[in-house]
mmCIF file of N, CA, C and O in Angstrom:
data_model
loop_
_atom_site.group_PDB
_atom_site.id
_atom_site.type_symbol
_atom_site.label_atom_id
_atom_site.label_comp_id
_atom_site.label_asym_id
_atom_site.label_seq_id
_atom_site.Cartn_x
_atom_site.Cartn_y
_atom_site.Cartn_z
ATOM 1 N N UNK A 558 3.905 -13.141 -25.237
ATOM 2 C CA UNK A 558 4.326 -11.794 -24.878
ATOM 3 C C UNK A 558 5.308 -11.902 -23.724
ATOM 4 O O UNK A 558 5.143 -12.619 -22.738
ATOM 5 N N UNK A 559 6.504 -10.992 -23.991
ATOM 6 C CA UNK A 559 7.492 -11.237 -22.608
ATOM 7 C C UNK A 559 7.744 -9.802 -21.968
ATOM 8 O O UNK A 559 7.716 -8.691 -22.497
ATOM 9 N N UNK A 560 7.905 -10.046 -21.134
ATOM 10 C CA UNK A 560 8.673 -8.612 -20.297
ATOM 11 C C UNK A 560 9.901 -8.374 -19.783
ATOM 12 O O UNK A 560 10.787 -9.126 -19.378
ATOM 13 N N UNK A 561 9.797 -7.123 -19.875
ATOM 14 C CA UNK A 561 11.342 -6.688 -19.546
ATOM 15 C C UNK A 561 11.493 -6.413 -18.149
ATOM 16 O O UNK A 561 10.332 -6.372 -17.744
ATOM 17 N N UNK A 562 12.157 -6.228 -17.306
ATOM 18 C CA UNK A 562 12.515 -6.389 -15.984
ATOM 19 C C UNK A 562 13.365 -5.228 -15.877
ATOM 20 O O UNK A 562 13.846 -5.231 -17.010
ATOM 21 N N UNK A 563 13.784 -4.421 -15.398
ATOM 22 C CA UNK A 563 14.820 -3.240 -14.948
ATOM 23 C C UNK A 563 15.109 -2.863 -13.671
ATOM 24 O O UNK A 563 14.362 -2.023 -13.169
ATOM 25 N N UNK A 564 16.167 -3.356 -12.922
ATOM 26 C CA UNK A 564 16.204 -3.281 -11.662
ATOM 27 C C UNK A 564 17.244 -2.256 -11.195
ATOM 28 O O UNK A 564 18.336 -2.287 -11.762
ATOM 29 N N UNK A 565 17.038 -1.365 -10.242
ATOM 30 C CA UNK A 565 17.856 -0.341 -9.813
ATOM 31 C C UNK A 565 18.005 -0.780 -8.325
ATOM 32 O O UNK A 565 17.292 -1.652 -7.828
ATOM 33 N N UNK A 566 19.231 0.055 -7.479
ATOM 34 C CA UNK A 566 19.344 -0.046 -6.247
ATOM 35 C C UNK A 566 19.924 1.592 -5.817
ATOM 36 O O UNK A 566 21.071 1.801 -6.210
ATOM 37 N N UNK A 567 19.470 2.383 -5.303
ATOM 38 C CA UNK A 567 20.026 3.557 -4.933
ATOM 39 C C UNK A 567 19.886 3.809 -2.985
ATOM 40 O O UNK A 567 18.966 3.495 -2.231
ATOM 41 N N UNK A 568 20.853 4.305 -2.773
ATOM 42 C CA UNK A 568 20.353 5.125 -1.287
ATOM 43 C C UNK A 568 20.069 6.428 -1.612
ATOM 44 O O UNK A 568 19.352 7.054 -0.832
ATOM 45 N N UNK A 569 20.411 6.874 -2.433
ATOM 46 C CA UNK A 569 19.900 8.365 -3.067
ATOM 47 C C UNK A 569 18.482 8.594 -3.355
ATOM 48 O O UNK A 569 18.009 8.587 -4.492
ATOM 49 N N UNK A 570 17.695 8.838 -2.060
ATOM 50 C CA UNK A 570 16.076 9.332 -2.695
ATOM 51 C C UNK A 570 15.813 10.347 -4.106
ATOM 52 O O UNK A 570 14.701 10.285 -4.629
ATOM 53 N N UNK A 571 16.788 11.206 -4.655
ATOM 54 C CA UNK A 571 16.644 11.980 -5.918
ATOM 55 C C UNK A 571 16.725 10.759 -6.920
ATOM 56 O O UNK A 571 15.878 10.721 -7.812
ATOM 57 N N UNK A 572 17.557 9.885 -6.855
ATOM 58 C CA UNK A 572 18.166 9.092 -7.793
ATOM 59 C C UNK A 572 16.798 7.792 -7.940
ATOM 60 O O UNK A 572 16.645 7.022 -8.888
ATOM 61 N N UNK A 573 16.034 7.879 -6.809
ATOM 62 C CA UNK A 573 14.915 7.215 -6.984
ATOM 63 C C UNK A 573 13.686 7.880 -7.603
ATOM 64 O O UNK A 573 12.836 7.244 -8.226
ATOM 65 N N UNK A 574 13.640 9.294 -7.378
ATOM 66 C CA UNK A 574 12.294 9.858 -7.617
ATOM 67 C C UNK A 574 12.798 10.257 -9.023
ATOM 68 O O UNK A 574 11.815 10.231 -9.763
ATOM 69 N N UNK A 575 14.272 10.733 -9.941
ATOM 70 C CA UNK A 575 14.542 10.568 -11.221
ATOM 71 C C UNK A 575 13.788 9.511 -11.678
ATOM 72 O O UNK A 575 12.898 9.734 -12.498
ATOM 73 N N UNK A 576 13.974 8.529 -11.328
ATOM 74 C CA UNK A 576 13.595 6.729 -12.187
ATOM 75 C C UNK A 576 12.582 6.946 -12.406
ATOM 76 O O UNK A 576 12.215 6.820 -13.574
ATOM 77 N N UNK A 577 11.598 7.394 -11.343
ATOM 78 C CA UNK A 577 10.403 7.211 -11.079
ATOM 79 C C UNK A 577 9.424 8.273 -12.385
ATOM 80 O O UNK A 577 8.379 8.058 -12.998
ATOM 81 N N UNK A 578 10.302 9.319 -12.370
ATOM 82 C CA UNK A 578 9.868 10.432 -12.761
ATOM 83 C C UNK A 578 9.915 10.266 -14.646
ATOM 84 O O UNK A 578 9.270 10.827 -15.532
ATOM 85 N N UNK A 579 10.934 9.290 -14.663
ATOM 86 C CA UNK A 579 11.322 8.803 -16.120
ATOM 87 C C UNK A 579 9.906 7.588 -16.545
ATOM 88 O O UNK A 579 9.653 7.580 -17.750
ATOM 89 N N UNK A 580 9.393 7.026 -16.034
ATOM 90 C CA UNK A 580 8.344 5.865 -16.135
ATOM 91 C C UNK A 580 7.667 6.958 -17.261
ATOM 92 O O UNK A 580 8.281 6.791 -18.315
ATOM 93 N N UNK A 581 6.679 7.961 -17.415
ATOM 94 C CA UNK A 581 6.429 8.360 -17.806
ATOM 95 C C UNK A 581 6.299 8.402 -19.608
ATOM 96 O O UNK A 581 5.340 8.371 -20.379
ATOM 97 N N UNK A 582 7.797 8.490 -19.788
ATOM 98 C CA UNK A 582 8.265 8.376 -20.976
ATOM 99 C C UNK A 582 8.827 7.256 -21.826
ATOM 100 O O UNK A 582 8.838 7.129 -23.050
ATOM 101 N N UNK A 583 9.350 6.377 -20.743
ATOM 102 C CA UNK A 583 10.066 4.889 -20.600
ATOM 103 C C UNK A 583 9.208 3.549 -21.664
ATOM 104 O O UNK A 583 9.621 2.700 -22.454
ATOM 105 N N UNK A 584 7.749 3.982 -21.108
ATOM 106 C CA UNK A 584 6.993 2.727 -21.617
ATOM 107 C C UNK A 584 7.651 1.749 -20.137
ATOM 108 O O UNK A 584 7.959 0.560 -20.217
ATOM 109 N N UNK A 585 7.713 2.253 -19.372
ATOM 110 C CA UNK A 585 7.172 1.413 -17.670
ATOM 111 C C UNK A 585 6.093 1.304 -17.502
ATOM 112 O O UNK A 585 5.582 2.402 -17.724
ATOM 113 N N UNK A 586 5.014 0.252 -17.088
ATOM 114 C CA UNK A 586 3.904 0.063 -16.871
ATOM 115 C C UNK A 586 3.638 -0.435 -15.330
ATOM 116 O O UNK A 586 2.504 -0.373 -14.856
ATOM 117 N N UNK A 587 4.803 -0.954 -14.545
ATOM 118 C CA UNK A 587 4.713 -1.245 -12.690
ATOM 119 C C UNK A 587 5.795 -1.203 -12.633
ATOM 120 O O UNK A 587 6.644 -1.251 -13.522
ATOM 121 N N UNK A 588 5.905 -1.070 -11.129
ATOM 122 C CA UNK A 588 7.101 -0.913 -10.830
ATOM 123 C C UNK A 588 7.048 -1.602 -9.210
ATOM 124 O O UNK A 588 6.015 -1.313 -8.607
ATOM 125 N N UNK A 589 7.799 -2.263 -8.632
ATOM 126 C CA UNK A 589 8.235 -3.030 -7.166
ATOM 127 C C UNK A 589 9.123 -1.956 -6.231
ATOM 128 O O UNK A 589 10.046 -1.233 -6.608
ATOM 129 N N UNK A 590 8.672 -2.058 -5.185
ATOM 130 C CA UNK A 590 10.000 -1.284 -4.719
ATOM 131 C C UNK A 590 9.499 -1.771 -3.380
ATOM 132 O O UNK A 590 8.415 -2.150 -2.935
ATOM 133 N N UNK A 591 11.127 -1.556 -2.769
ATOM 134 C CA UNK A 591 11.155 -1.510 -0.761
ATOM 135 C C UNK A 591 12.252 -0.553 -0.423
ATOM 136 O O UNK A 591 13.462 -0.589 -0.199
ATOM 137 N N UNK A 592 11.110 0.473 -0.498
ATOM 138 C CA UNK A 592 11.851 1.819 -0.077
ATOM 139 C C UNK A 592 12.724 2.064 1.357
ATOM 140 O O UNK A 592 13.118 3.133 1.825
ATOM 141 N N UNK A 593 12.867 0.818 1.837
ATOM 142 C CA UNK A 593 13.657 0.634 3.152
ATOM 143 C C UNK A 593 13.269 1.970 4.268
ATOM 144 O O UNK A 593 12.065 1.933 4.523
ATOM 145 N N UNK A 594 13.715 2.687 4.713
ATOM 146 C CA UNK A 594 13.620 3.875 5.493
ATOM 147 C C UNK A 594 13.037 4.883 4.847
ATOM 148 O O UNK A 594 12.075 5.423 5.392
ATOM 149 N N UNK A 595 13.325 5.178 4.027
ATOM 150 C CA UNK A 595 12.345 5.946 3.099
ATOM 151 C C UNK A 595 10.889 6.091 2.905
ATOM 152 O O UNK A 595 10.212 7.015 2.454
ATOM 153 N N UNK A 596 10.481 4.480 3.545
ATOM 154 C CA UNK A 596 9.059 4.239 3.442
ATOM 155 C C UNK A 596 8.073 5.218 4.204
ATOM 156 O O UNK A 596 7.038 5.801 3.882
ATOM 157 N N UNK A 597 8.816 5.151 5.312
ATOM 158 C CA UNK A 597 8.484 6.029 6.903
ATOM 159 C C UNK A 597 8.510 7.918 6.336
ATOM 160 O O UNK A 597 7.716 8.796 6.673
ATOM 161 N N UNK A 598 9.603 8.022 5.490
ATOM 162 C CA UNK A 598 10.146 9.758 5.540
ATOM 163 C C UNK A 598 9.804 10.290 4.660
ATOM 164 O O UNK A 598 9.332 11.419 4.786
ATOM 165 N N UNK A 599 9.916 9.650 3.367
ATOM 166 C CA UNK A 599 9.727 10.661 1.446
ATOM 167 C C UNK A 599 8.561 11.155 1.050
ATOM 168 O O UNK A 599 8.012 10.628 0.081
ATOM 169 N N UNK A 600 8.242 11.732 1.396
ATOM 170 C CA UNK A 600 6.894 12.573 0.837
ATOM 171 C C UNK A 600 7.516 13.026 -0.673
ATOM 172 O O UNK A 600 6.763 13.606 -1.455
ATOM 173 N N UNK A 601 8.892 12.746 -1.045
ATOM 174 C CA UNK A 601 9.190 12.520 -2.056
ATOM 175 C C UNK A 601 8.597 11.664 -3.138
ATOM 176 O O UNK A 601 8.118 11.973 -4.229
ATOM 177 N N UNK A 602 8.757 10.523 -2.553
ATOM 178 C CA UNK A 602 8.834 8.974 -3.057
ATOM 179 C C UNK A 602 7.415 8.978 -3.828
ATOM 180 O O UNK A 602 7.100 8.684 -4.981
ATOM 181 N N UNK A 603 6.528 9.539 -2.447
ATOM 182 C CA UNK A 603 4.840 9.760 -2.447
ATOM 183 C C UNK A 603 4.446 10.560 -3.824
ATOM 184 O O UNK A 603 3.681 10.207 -4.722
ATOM 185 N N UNK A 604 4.979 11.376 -3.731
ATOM 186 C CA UNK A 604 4.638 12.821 -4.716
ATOM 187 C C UNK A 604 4.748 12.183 -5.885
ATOM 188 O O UNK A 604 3.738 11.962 -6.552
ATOM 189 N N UNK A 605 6.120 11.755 -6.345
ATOM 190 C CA UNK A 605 6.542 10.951 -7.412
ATOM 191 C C UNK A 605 5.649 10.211 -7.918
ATOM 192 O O UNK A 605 4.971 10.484 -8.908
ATOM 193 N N UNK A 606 5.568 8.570 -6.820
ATOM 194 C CA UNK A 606 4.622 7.757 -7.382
ATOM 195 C C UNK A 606 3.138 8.248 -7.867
ATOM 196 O O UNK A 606 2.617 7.701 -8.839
ATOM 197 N N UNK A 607 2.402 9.413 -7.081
ATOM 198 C CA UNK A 607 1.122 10.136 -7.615
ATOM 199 C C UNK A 607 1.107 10.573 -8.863
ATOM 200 O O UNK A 607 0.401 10.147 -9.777
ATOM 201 N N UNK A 608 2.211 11.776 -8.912
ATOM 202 C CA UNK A 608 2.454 12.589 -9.815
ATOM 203 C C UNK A 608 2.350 11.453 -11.318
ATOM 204 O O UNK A 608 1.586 11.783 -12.225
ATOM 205 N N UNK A 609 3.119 10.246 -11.430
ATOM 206 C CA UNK A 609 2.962 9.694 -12.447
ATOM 207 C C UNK A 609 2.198 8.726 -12.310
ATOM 208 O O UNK A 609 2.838 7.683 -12.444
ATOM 209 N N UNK A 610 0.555 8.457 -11.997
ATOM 210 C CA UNK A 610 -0.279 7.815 -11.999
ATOM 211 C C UNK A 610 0.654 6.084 -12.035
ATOM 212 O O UNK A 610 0.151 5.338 -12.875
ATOM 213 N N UNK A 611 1.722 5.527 -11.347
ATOM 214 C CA UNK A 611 2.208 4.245 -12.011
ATOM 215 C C UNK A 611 1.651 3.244 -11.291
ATOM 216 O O UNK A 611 1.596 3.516 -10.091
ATOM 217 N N UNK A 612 1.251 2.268 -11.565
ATOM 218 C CA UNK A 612 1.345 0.907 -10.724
ATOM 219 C C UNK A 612 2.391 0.662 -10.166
ATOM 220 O O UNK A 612 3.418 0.655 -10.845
ATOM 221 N N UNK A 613 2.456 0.347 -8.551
ATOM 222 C CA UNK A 613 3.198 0.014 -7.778
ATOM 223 C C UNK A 613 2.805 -0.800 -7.119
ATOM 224 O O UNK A 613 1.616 -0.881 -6.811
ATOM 225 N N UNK A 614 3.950 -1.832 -6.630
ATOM 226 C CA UNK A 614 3.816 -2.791 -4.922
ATOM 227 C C UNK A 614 5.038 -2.137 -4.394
ATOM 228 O O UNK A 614 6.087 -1.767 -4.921
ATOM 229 N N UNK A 615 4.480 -2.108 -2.954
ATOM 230 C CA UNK A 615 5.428 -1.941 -2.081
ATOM 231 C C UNK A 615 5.858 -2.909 -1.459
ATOM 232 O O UNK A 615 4.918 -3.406 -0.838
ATOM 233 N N UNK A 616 6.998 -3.574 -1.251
ATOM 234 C CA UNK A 616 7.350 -4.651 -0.558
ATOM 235 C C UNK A 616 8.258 -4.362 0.084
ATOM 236 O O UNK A 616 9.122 -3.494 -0.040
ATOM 237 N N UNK A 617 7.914 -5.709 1.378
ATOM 238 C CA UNK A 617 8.968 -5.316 2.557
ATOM 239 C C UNK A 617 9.319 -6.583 2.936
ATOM 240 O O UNK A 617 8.435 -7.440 2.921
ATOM 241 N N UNK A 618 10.500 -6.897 3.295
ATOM 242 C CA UNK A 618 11.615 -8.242 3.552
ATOM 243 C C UNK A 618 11.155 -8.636 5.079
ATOM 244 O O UNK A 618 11.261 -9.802 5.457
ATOM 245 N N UNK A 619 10.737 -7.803 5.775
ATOM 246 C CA UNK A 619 10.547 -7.651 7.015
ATOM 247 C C UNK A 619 9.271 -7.497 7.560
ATOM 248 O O UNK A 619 8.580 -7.166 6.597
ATOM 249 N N UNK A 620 8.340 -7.562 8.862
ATOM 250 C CA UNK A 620 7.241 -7.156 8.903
ATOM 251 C C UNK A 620 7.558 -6.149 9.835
ATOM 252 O O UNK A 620 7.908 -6.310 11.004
ATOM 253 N N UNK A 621 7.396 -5.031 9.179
ATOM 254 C CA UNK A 621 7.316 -3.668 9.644
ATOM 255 C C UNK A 621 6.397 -3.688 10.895
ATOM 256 O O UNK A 621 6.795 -3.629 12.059
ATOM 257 N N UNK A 622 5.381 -3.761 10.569
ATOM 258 C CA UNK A 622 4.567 -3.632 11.926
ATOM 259 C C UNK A 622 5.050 -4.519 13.361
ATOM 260 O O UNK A 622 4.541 -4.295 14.459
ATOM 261 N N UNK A 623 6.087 -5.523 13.135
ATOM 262 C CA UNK A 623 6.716 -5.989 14.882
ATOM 263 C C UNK A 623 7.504 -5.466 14.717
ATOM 264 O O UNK A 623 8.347 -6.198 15.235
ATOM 265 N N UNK A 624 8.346 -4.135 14.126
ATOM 266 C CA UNK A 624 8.997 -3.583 14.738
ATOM 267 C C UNK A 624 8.961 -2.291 15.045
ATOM 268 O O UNK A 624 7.820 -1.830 15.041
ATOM 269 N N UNK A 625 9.964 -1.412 15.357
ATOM 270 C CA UNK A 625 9.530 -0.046 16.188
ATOM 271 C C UNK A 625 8.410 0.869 15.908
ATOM 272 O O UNK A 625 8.130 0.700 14.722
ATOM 273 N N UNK A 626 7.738 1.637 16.357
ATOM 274 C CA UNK A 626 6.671 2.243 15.939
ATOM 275 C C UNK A 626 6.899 2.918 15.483
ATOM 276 O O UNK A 626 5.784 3.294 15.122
ATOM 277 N N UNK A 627 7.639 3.658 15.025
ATOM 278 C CA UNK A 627 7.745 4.846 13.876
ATOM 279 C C UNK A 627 7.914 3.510 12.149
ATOM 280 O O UNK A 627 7.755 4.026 11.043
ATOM 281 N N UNK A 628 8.128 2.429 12.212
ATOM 282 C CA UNK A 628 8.212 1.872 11.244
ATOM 283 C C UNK A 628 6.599 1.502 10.929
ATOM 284 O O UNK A 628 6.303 0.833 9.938
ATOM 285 N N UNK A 629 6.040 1.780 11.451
ATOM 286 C CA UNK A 629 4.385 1.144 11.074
ATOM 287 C C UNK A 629 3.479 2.026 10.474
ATOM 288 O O UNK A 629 2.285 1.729 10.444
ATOM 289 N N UNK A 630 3.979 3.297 9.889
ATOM 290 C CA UNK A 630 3.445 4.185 9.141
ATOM 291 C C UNK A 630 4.504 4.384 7.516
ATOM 292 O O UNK A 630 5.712 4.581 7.389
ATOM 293 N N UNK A 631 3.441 4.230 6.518
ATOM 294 C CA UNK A 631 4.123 4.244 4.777
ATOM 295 C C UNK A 631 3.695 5.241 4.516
ATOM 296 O O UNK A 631 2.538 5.410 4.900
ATOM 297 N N UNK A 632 4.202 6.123 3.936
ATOM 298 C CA UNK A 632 3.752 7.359 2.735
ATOM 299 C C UNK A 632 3.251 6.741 1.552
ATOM 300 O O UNK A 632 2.589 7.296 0.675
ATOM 301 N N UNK A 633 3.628 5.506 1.593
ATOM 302 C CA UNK A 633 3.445 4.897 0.137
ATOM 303 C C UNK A 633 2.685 4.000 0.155
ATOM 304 O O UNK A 633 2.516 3.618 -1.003
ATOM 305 N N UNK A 634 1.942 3.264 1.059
ATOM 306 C CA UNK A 634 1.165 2.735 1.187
ATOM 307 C C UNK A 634 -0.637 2.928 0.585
ATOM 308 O O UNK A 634 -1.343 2.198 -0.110
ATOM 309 N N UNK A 635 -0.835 4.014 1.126
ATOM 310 C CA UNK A 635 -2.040 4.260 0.360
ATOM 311 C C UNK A 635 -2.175 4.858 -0.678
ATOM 312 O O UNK A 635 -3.259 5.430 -0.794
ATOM 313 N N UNK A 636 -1.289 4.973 -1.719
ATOM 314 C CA UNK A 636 -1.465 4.472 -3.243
ATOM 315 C C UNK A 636 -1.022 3.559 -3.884
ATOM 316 O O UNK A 636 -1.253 3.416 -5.084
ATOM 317 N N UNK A 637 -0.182 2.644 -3.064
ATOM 318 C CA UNK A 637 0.147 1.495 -3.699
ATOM 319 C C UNK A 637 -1.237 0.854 -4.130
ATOM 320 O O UNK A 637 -2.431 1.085 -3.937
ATOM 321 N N UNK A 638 -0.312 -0.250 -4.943
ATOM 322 C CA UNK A 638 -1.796 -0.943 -5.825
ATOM 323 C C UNK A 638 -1.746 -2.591 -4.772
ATOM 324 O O UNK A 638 -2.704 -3.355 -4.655
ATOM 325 N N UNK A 639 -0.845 -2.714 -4.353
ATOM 326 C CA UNK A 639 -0.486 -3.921 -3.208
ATOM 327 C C UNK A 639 0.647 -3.393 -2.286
ATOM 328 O O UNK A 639 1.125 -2.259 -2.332
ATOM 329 N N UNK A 640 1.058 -4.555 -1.307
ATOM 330 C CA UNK A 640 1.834 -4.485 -0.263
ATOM 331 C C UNK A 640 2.130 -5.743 0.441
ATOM 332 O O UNK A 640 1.369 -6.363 1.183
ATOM 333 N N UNK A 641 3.505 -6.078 0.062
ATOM 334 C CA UNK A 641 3.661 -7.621 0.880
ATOM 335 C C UNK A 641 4.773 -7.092 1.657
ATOM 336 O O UNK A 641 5.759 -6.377 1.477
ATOM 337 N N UNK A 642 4.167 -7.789 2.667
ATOM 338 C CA UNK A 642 5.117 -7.288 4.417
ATOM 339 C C UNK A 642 5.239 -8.585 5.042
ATOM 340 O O UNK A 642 4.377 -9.300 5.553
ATOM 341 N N UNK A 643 6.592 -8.755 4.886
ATOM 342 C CA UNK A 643 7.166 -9.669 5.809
ATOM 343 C C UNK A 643 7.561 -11.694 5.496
ATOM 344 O O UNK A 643 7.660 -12.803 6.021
ATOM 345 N N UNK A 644 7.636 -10.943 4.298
ATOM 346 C CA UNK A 644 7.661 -12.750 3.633
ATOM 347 C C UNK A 644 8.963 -12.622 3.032
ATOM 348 O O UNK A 644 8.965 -12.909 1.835
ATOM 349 N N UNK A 645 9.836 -12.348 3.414
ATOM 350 C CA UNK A 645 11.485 -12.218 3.193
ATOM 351 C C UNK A 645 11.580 -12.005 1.793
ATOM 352 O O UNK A 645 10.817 -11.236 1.207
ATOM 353 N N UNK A 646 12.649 -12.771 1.119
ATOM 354 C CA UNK A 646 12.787 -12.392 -0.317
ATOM 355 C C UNK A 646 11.884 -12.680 -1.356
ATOM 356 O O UNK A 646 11.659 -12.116 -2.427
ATOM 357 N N UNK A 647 11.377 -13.756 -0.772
ATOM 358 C CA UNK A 647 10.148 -14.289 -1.716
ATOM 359 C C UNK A 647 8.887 -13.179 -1.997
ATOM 360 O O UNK A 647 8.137 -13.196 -2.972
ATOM 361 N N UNK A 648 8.864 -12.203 -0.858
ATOM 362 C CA UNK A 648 8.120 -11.172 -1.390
ATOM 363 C C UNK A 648 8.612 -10.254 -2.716
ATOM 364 O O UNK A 648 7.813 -9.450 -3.195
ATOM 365 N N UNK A 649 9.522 -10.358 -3.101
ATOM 366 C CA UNK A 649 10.084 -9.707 -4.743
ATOM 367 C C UNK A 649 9.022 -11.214 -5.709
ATOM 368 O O UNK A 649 7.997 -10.901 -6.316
ATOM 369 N N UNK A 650 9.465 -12.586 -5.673
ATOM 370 C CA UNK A 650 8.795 -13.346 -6.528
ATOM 371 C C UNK A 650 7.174 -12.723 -6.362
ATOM 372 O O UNK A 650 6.538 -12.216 -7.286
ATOM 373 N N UNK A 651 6.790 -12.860 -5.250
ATOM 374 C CA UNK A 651 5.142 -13.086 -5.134
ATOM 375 C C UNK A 651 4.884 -11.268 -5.931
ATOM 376 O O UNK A 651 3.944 -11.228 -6.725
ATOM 377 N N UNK A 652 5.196 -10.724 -5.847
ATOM 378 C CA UNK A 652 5.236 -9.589 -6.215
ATOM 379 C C UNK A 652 5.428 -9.492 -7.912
ATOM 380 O O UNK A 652 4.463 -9.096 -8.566
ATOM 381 N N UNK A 653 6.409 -9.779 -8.447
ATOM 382 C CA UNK A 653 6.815 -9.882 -9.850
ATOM 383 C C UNK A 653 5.766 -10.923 -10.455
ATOM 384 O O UNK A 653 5.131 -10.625 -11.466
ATOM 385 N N UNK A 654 5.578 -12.297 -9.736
ATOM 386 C CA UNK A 654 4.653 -12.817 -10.167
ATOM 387 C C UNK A 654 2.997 -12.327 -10.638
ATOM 388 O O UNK A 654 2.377 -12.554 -11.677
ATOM 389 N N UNK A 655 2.512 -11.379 -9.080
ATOM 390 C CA UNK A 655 1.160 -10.629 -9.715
ATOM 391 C C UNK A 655 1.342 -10.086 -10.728
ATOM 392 O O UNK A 655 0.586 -10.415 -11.642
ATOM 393 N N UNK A 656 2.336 -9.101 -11.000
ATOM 394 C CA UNK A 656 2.732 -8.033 -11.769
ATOM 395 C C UNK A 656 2.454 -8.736 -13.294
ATOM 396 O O UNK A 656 1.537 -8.269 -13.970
ATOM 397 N N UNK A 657 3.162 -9.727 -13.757
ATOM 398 C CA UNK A 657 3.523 -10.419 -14.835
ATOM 399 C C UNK A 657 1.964 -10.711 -15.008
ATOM 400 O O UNK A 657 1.425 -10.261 -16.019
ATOM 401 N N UNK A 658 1.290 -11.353 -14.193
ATOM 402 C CA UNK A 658 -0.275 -12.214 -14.386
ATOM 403 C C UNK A 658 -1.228 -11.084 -14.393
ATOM 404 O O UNK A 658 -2.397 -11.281 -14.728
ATOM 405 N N UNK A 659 -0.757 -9.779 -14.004
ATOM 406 C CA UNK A 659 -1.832 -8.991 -14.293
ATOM 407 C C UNK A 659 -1.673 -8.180 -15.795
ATOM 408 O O UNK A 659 -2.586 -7.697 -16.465
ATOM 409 N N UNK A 660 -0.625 -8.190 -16.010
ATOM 410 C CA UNK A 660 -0.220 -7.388 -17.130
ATOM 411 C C UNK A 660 -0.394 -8.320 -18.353
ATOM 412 O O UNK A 660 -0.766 -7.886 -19.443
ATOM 413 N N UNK A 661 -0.127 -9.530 -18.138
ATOM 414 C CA UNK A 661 -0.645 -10.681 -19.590
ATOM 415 C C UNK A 661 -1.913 -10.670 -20.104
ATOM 416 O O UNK A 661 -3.004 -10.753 -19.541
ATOM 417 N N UNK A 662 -1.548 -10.532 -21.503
ATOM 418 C CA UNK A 662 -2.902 -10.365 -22.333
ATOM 419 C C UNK A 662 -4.102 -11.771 -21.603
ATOM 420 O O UNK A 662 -3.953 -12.866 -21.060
ATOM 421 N N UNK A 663 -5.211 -10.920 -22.005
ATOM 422 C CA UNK A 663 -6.140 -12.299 -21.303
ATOM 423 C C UNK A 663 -6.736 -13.041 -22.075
ATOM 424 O O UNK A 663 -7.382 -13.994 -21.639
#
């Protein structure tokens, strides 16, 4: 069994909560994201990811928590299904990797 991969990049929070809002119908089953600044502000982002029950990780390139304090609070955090903070790019592999090993037939 293989999977498909679909990767977007927007600064447009509508243009993210569209995507998001499309899973629904798509046949998307998880989805990765590092909502960069957004993480801290979108009660958007939040609503979205609820609204369509999806599997998510949130990942971050950076460890949020050593830096400023308004960065140490996620909207998206407590429904994510994981969260890797601070393991640079390799947090997309370690991330895609669960994703793939959880979703393979057993």
């Amino acid at each position: 069994v293989g999977f498909q991969l679909d990767c977007l990049q927007s600064n447009h929070e509508g243009v993210l909560v569209d995507r998001i809002h499309a899973t629904r119908t798509d046949g998307t089953v998880a989805c990765i994201i590092n909502a960069g600044a957004l993480t801290h502000t979108s009660l958007a982002l939040r609503d979205a990811f609820a609204g369509v029950s999806l599997t998510f990780l949130e990942v971050h390139i950076t460890n949020v928590h050593a830096r400023e304090e308004f960065r140490h609070h996620s909207f998206l955090s407590a429904i994510a299904r994981g969260i890797i903070v601070g393991l640079g790019m390799r947090g997309y592999d370690l991330a895609l990797d669960f994703l793939t090993t959880e979703y393979s037939p057993k």
